[in-house]
XYZ file of C-alpha atoms in Angstrom:
497
model
C 0.000 0.000 0.000
C 1.381 3.383 -1.005
C 2.301 5.768 1.778
C 0.518 9.128 2.012
C 2.345 12.129 0.525
C 4.293 14.464 2.792
C 2.318 17.697 3.298
C 1.938 20.460 5.887
C -0.740 18.332 7.589
C 1.513 15.260 7.958
C 1.782 13.922 11.514
C 5.522 13.398 11.702
C 7.542 11.434 14.251
C 8.749 13.528 17.177
C 11.799 15.680 16.445
C 11.543 15.452 12.656
C 9.094 18.250 11.857
C 9.670 22.028 12.011
C 10.236 23.536 15.466
C 8.106 26.606 14.653
C 4.812 27.458 12.966
C 5.628 28.060 9.279
C 2.257 29.709 8.658
C 3.192 32.470 11.099
C 6.166 33.553 8.996
C 6.075 35.464 5.728
C 8.381 35.125 2.731
C 11.426 37.393 2.502
C 13.819 35.489 0.212
C 13.592 34.512 -3.444
C 16.091 31.829 -4.368
C 17.003 31.371 -8.036
C 18.294 27.908 -8.877
C 16.174 25.760 -6.596
C 17.993 22.447 -6.516
C 19.621 19.881 -4.260
C 22.380 22.095 -2.905
C 20.083 24.944 -1.945
C 17.738 22.520 -0.219
C 20.620 21.055 1.782
C 22.391 24.332 2.527
C 20.772 27.789 2.462
C 17.252 26.476 3.111
C 18.522 24.364 6.023
C 20.282 27.390 7.538
C 17.090 29.407 7.119
C 15.086 26.640 8.814
C 17.357 26.904 11.865
C 17.124 30.708 11.825
C 13.325 30.621 11.772
C 13.233 28.071 14.591
C 15.455 30.175 16.851
C 14.648 33.767 15.963
C 11.594 33.799 13.694
C 11.085 36.555 11.151
C 9.497 36.775 7.733
C 12.264 34.898 5.965
C 10.656 31.938 4.263
C 11.778 31.215 0.709
C 10.192 31.326 -2.724
C 12.235 28.989 -4.916
C 12.658 29.574 -8.641
C 13.714 26.944 -11.165
C 15.117 28.614 -14.276
C 14.473 25.798 -16.742
C 13.201 22.546 -15.300
C 9.606 22.229 -14.121
C 10.457 19.169 -12.034
C 11.439 20.922 -8.766
C 8.097 22.719 -8.633
C 6.193 19.574 -9.625
C 7.894 17.598 -6.853
C 7.409 20.025 -3.999
C 4.200 21.936 -4.743
C 1.892 19.013 -3.782
C 3.879 18.823 -0.531
C 3.173 22.431 0.525
C 6.862 23.221 0.105
C 7.921 20.518 2.565
C 10.756 18.095 1.930
C 12.917 15.713 3.916
C 16.574 16.531 4.460
C 18.541 13.393 5.348
C 21.881 14.033 7.050
C 24.335 11.158 6.991
C 27.490 10.886 9.073
C 29.676 7.910 9.890
C 27.904 7.629 13.261
C 24.230 8.128 12.382
C 21.541 9.104 9.898
C 19.000 11.781 10.800
C 15.992 13.272 9.027
C 14.468 16.737 9.273
C 11.434 17.983 7.383
C 12.261 21.477 6.129
C 9.402 24.006 6.071
C 11.383 27.153 5.215
C 10.281 26.957 1.561
C 6.864 28.503 1.009
C 6.565 27.650 -2.711
C 8.593 26.835 -5.823
C 7.971 28.397 -9.246
C 9.208 27.189 -12.620
C 10.151 30.199 -14.733
C 9.053 28.621 -18.059
C 5.574 28.005 -16.631
C 5.093 31.106 -14.487
C 7.268 34.043 -15.622
C 4.751 36.572 -14.319
C 4.653 34.991 -10.874
C 8.449 34.903 -10.734
C 8.732 38.601 -11.533
C 5.971 39.400 -9.038
C 7.950 37.554 -6.350
C 11.133 39.457 -7.240
C 9.410 42.835 -7.145
C 7.339 42.179 -4.018
C 8.410 44.656 -1.281
C 8.517 41.695 1.123
C 11.447 40.249 -0.844
C 14.603 41.527 0.837
C 17.163 38.976 -0.374
C 17.565 37.276 -3.748
C 19.971 34.357 -3.406
C 21.318 32.201 -6.229
C 22.813 28.760 -6.869
C 22.801 28.297 -10.640
C 26.438 27.238 -11.380
C 28.860 29.510 -13.186
C 27.730 28.703 -16.713
C 24.231 30.085 -16.067
C 25.419 33.573 -15.147
C 26.885 34.531 -18.507
C 30.036 35.999 -16.980
C 32.964 37.452 -18.852
C 35.742 37.148 -16.285
C 38.317 38.976 -18.361
C 36.058 41.998 -18.813
C 34.599 41.657 -15.297
C 31.163 41.918 -16.825
C 28.671 39.900 -18.827
C 29.311 37.907 -21.976
C 26.937 39.260 -24.656
C 27.440 36.094 -26.713
C 26.121 33.870 -23.908
C 22.727 32.528 -25.103
C 20.727 33.712 -22.079
C 22.449 37.097 -21.974
C 21.988 37.596 -25.704
C 18.298 36.692 -25.529
C 17.615 38.906 -22.514
C 19.386 41.897 -24.032
C 17.138 41.497 -27.059
C 13.935 41.130 -24.984
C 14.662 42.638 -21.526
C 10.978 42.870 -20.621
C 10.649 39.047 -20.696
C 13.928 37.739 -19.228
C 14.760 34.050 -18.967
C 18.350 34.301 -17.697
C 19.867 35.256 -14.357
C 21.183 38.698 -15.298
C 18.031 39.623 -17.167
C 15.830 38.627 -14.223
C 17.871 40.605 -11.705
C 18.111 43.736 -13.836
C 14.434 43.687 -14.799
C 13.362 43.231 -11.185
C 15.658 45.998 -9.931
C 14.447 48.322 -12.685
C 10.820 47.750 -11.706
C 11.610 48.239 -8.029
C 13.384 51.516 -8.806
C 10.388 52.699 -10.798
C 7.938 51.779 -8.034
C 10.056 53.208 -5.225
C 10.445 49.789 -3.608
C 13.587 49.235 -1.473
C 16.228 47.159 -3.244
C 16.878 43.553 -2.339
C 20.346 42.230 -1.533
C 21.784 39.904 -4.213
C 23.457 36.911 -2.546
C 25.472 34.648 -4.842
C 26.038 31.211 -3.283
C 27.894 29.514 -6.145
C 31.477 28.296 -5.994
C 33.066 31.310 -7.655
C 35.978 33.347 -6.345
C 34.794 36.729 -5.032
C 31.343 35.719 -6.211
C 29.562 38.850 -5.024
C 31.880 41.168 -6.935
C 31.763 38.949 -10.030
C 27.987 38.964 -10.109
C 27.854 42.684 -9.348
C 30.109 43.415 -12.328
C 28.020 41.262 -14.643
C 24.707 42.782 -13.511
C 25.993 46.339 -13.899
C 27.479 45.566 -17.323
C 24.212 43.977 -18.466
C 22.220 46.974 -17.211
C 24.615 49.415 -18.868
C 23.899 47.855 -22.255
C 20.226 48.671 -21.715
C 20.274 51.893 -19.683
C 23.468 53.541 -18.340
C 21.525 55.437 -15.683
C 20.041 52.175 -14.388
C 23.506 50.628 -14.235
C 24.800 53.567 -12.234
C 21.997 53.261 -9.704
C 22.534 49.523 -9.319
C 26.241 50.086 -8.728
C 25.534 52.733 -6.096
C 22.576 51.205 -4.269
C 22.477 47.393 -4.512
C 24.413 45.141 -2.110
C 26.219 42.082 -3.515
C 27.906 40.361 -0.526
C 30.307 37.512 -1.254
C 29.916 34.066 0.273
C 31.725 30.760 0.670
C 29.566 27.636 0.891
C 30.453 24.040 1.678
C 28.274 20.963 1.982
C 28.611 17.770 -0.018
C 25.222 17.034 -1.562
C 24.843 14.063 -3.912
C 21.992 13.857 -6.378
C 18.854 12.273 -4.911
C 18.126 8.661 -5.861
C 15.349 6.141 -5.358
C 17.249 5.049 -2.248
C 17.084 8.628 -0.933
C 13.313 8.670 -1.297
C 13.004 5.219 0.247
C 15.062 6.304 3.250
C 12.924 9.436 3.662
C 9.797 7.270 3.684
C 11.299 4.944 6.276
C 12.316 7.802 8.582
C 9.197 9.956 8.263
C 6.427 7.532 7.354
C 5.472 9.597 4.304
C 6.197 9.548 0.582
C 8.466 12.450 -0.364
C 9.292 13.119 -4.020
C 11.538 16.072 -3.082
C 13.733 14.352 -0.478
C 17.453 15.092 -0.520
C 20.457 13.719 1.359
C 23.654 15.365 2.487
C 26.548 15.050 4.905
C 26.428 16.229 8.506
C 29.065 18.906 7.894
C 28.091 22.347 6.614
C 29.873 25.662 6.343
C 28.783 29.137 5.248
C 30.992 32.212 5.419
C 29.205 35.431 4.460
C 30.238 39.051 3.967
C 27.952 40.912 6.366
C 26.291 43.504 4.110
C 22.471 43.274 4.141
C 20.838 46.732 4.064
C 17.310 45.306 4.476
C 18.252 42.780 7.142
C 18.803 39.024 7.060
C 17.803 35.845 8.896
C 19.628 34.703 12.007
C 21.771 32.287 10.013
C 24.247 32.195 12.908
C 21.729 29.827 14.505
C 23.085 27.083 12.253
C 26.717 28.182 12.484
C 27.096 30.680 9.624
C 30.144 32.910 10.004
C 29.841 36.606 9.142
C 33.085 38.338 8.189
C 34.396 41.475 6.493
C 36.381 39.514 3.876
C 35.361 36.091 2.597
C 38.288 35.698 0.179
C 40.755 33.812 2.443
C 38.115 31.253 3.443
C 36.999 30.904 -0.141
C 40.551 30.246 -1.306
C 41.011 27.609 1.413
C 37.915 25.759 0.290
C 38.581 26.056 -3.439
C 42.117 24.752 -3.199
C 41.789 22.135 -0.473
C 38.272 20.713 -0.778
C 37.379 21.512 -4.378
C 40.834 21.027 -5.852
C 41.240 17.648 -4.176
C 37.716 16.727 -5.244
C 38.569 17.410 -8.883
C 41.759 15.367 -8.711
C 40.143 12.352 -7.062
C 37.103 12.537 -9.373
C 39.052 12.186 -12.620
C 41.554 9.699 -11.259
C 38.955 7.766 -9.290
C 36.443 7.483 -12.128
C 39.063 5.949 -14.416
C 40.301 3.646 -11.648
C 36.866 2.110 -11.147
C 35.856 4.103 -8.070
C 32.212 5.102 -8.421
C 32.020 7.089 -5.202
C 34.359 9.372 -3.257
C 34.221 6.940 -0.349
C 35.583 4.256 -2.699
C 38.517 6.507 -3.532
C 39.367 6.807 0.157
C 39.343 3.000 0.507
C 41.763 2.630 -2.408
C 45.390 2.061 -1.387
C 46.714 3.883 -4.444
C 44.369 6.860 -4.376
C 44.133 7.672 -0.663
C 47.825 8.734 -0.438
C 47.312 11.032 -3.436
C 44.379 12.684 -1.677
C 46.633 13.331 1.319
C 49.368 14.653 -0.981
C 47.053 17.058 -2.757
C 45.607 18.364 0.500
C 49.095 18.993 1.843
C 50.183 20.799 -1.324
C 47.043 22.969 -1.316
C 47.427 23.789 2.387
C 51.012 24.836 1.731
C 49.790 27.420 -0.777
C 47.586 29.196 1.779
C 48.185 31.796 4.485
C 47.199 31.013 8.043
C 43.648 32.076 8.889
C 42.568 33.237 12.349
C 40.789 30.381 14.054
C 41.639 27.854 11.309
C 44.094 24.977 11.672
C 44.839 23.885 8.106
C 46.220 20.520 9.207
C 43.040 19.811 11.154
C 40.938 21.050 8.218
C 42.743 18.601 5.909
C 42.020 15.773 8.343
C 38.361 16.815 8.518
C 38.191 16.697 4.727
C 39.626 13.188 4.618
C 37.031 12.055 7.150
C 34.252 13.682 5.122
C 35.477 11.982 1.958
C 35.428 8.619 3.802
C 31.851 9.073 5.050
C 30.154 5.737 4.196
C 26.726 7.353 4.271
C 27.392 9.723 1.366
C 27.207 8.297 -2.156
C 28.926 11.176 -3.989
C 29.729 10.009 -7.511
C 33.123 10.771 -8.994
C 31.504 11.172 -12.404
C 29.207 13.881 -11.021
C 32.163 15.813 -9.584
C 34.064 15.449 -12.865
C 31.664 17.657 -14.828
C 32.496 21.227 -15.978
C 36.264 20.887 -15.604
C 37.063 23.887 -17.805
C 35.180 26.088 -15.339
C 36.587 24.490 -12.190
C 40.271 23.822 -12.822
C 41.439 27.449 -13.211
C 40.575 28.328 -9.594
C 41.067 24.918 -8.005
C 44.232 23.689 -9.690
C 45.869 26.300 -11.924
C 45.926 29.161 -9.380
C 48.002 27.271 -6.775
C 50.046 25.595 -9.537
C 51.004 28.995 -10.951
C 52.094 30.159 -7.508
C 54.149 26.986 -7.093
C 55.738 27.507 -10.521
C 56.743 31.064 -9.660
C 58.164 29.958 -6.304
C 59.962 26.932 -7.823
C 57.756 24.709 -5.656
C 56.282 21.257 -6.149
C 54.176 21.148 -9.313
C 53.543 17.429 -9.462
C 50.272 17.184 -7.453
C 48.682 19.822 -9.668
C 50.141 18.310 -12.838
C 48.713 14.916 -11.907
C 45.240 16.419 -11.380
C 45.442 18.237 -14.718
C 46.691 15.169 -16.584
C 43.807 13.158 -15.114
C 41.388 15.773 -16.475
C 43.099 15.589 -19.867
C 42.745 11.815 -19.807
C 39.048 12.212 -19.005
C 38.232 14.632 -21.813
C 39.822 12.382 -24.438
C 36.711 10.244 -24.035
C 38.692 7.013 -24.336
C 36.974 3.998 -22.786
C 39.844 1.527 -22.480
C 39.735 1.758 -18.669
C 36.008 2.448 -18.130
C 32.525 2.129 -19.584
C 31.386 4.656 -22.206
C 30.627 8.081 -20.715
C 29.584 11.569 -21.697
C 32.038 14.447 -21.362
C 29.895 16.924 -19.462
C 31.574 20.264 -19.972
C 30.355 23.526 -21.553
C 33.363 23.400 -23.884
C 33.052 19.702 -24.725
C 32.515 20.287 -28.457
C 35.448 22.680 -28.646
C 37.683 20.228 -26.808
C 36.636 17.371 -29.084
C 37.462 19.488 -32.114
C 40.919 20.316 -30.825
C 41.657 16.645 -30.118
C 40.759 15.330 -33.582
C 43.737 13.347 -34.836
C 45.657 13.815 -31.556
C 46.745 10.427 -30.216
C 50.010 11.060 -28.367
C 50.304 12.575 -24.916
C 52.453 15.416 -26.236
C 49.894 16.357 -28.882
C 46.977 16.220 -26.419
C 48.857 18.293 -23.858
C 49.722 20.910 -26.472
C 46.127 21.112 -27.711
C 44.599 21.459 -24.254
C 47.213 23.765 -22.760
C 46.477 26.160 -25.608
C 42.695 26.051 -25.150
C 41.806 29.773 -25.267
C 41.136 31.439 -21.930
C 41.707 28.274 -19.928
C 45.252 27.903 -18.618
C 47.265 30.942 -17.429
C 50.221 31.930 -19.579
C 52.663 31.264 -16.759
C 51.737 27.582 -16.949
C 51.128 27.315 -20.689
C 54.743 28.122 -21.449
C 56.304 26.522 -18.343
C 58.654 23.769 -19.545
C 58.589 21.628 -16.390
C 54.801 21.858 -16.161
C 54.300 20.677 -19.715
C 56.925 17.962 -19.284
C 55.153 16.647 -16.177
C 51.781 16.694 -17.939
C 53.179 14.816 -20.920
C 54.899 12.210 -18.748
C 51.923 11.547 -16.469
C 49.336 11.593 -19.263
C 51.562 9.317 -21.322
C 51.432 6.687 -18.586
C 47.649 7.042 -18.271
C 47.159 6.559 -22.010
C 49.700 3.789 -22.545
C 49.282 1.718 -19.380
C 45.981 2.907 -17.874
C 44.979 4.931 -14.849
C 45.827 2.172 -12.379
C 49.434 2.070 -13.564
C 49.616 5.854 -13.338
C 48.278 5.704 -9.793
C 50.877 3.164 -8.744
C 53.611 5.346 -10.189
C 52.164 8.416 -8.500
C 51.819 6.691 -5.155
C 55.532 5.969 -5.234
C 56.149 9.643 -5.976
C 53.946 10.588 -3.010
C 55.996 8.443 -0.611
C 57.998 10.652 1.785
C 61.499 11.177 0.446
C 60.567 10.499 -3.178
C 61.316 13.031 -5.904
C 58.328 15.327 -6.497
C 59.243 16.521 -9.953
């Protein structure tokens, strides 16, 4: 017999339901990019804030393209089960901080009404870098990006992030409505400033006066976020049913750890996110760099190497005698590239990361982490590698990670089942690799990919030699042979070049 659907009226087991009356709290946040990470991170922080301090801070979620998030959660009155898994226990909490979810393709008018509602004081975003339409070099927007191009042509009916924000701010200006704070929560360096530059540039192309007002009056605080959140599966939904007694099509699972560092600049106020441990600072950049290089950089390395060594999940990587030492090596190299932070022990942080990667309750797929490498590697791998090159430091950990990515984007299946190269530049990469079969030719083609690798690495002889050597082993003998060779290099006292 099918279980009843989770709704606001569901009689939940003690300790699982919300610790406050959701109906007594209004909506003050619109979140663009309503997906698994937001449900596990910002919405969970907001749930804790509402439980401790109240306030009109519930969330209207917006899905830019897919109608599925709204279809899953609307029949559940915005409720969903958040399953937190640690090595010691599994816990469930039904989150009630979300008041509704809208799909932009189905309800563009409702989305704009939510963005222009005076009650909306924060617009937060988790859409991944490729959805913003950024031009990093120009510190603005990329007019050739499909969404940017379309919204510049029809600004009154936006479908992209920049178009939505600029249209909503324009309407609020015209109506004399106070301006919301724009809170980027994607893994981008200095994400608030990046988004601010893109929004202003987009607005300038439509109305210079509007751009000037946005630059002078709208807050774009930067953030650093961290919580491993795998994609939901049938097992996730089955576990939610077991723990709550109700069918939940929107259930999500995550690790017990969470971290949120936020620049404290919210002119219209904010929830009491400290209730769940958020840290408010004047400068997010040092924390962001720590996370990008240690967590994210190591994640990228182990994803490419692990996928081609037969490790489906991150936890499998940590149980692998060849890969686990390389995780430790990469964490140590990344930590060595960072300054000391007040209140942060980098050695302890590295140990915490290893324990999180080992978590048997989190099924985080290496193939999922391996997507969008051209957008991730510059900050995670190339930035510390360039510093190491300039300081005549150890390049090998970063070269191994890069060679593993190069192996992955060749698309060869001699050490794995057929797979899709999920990267926004996949077609361009495939075109550059036509007829390239040797490691040297592949390295040359990918090092020269426009706008990808910094010049200080592109023309660095030792860097390219390391890439060619490591990739050559991966192509000729397979990833497992490359791992065995690399493990020997990672042994204390071994040569690191």
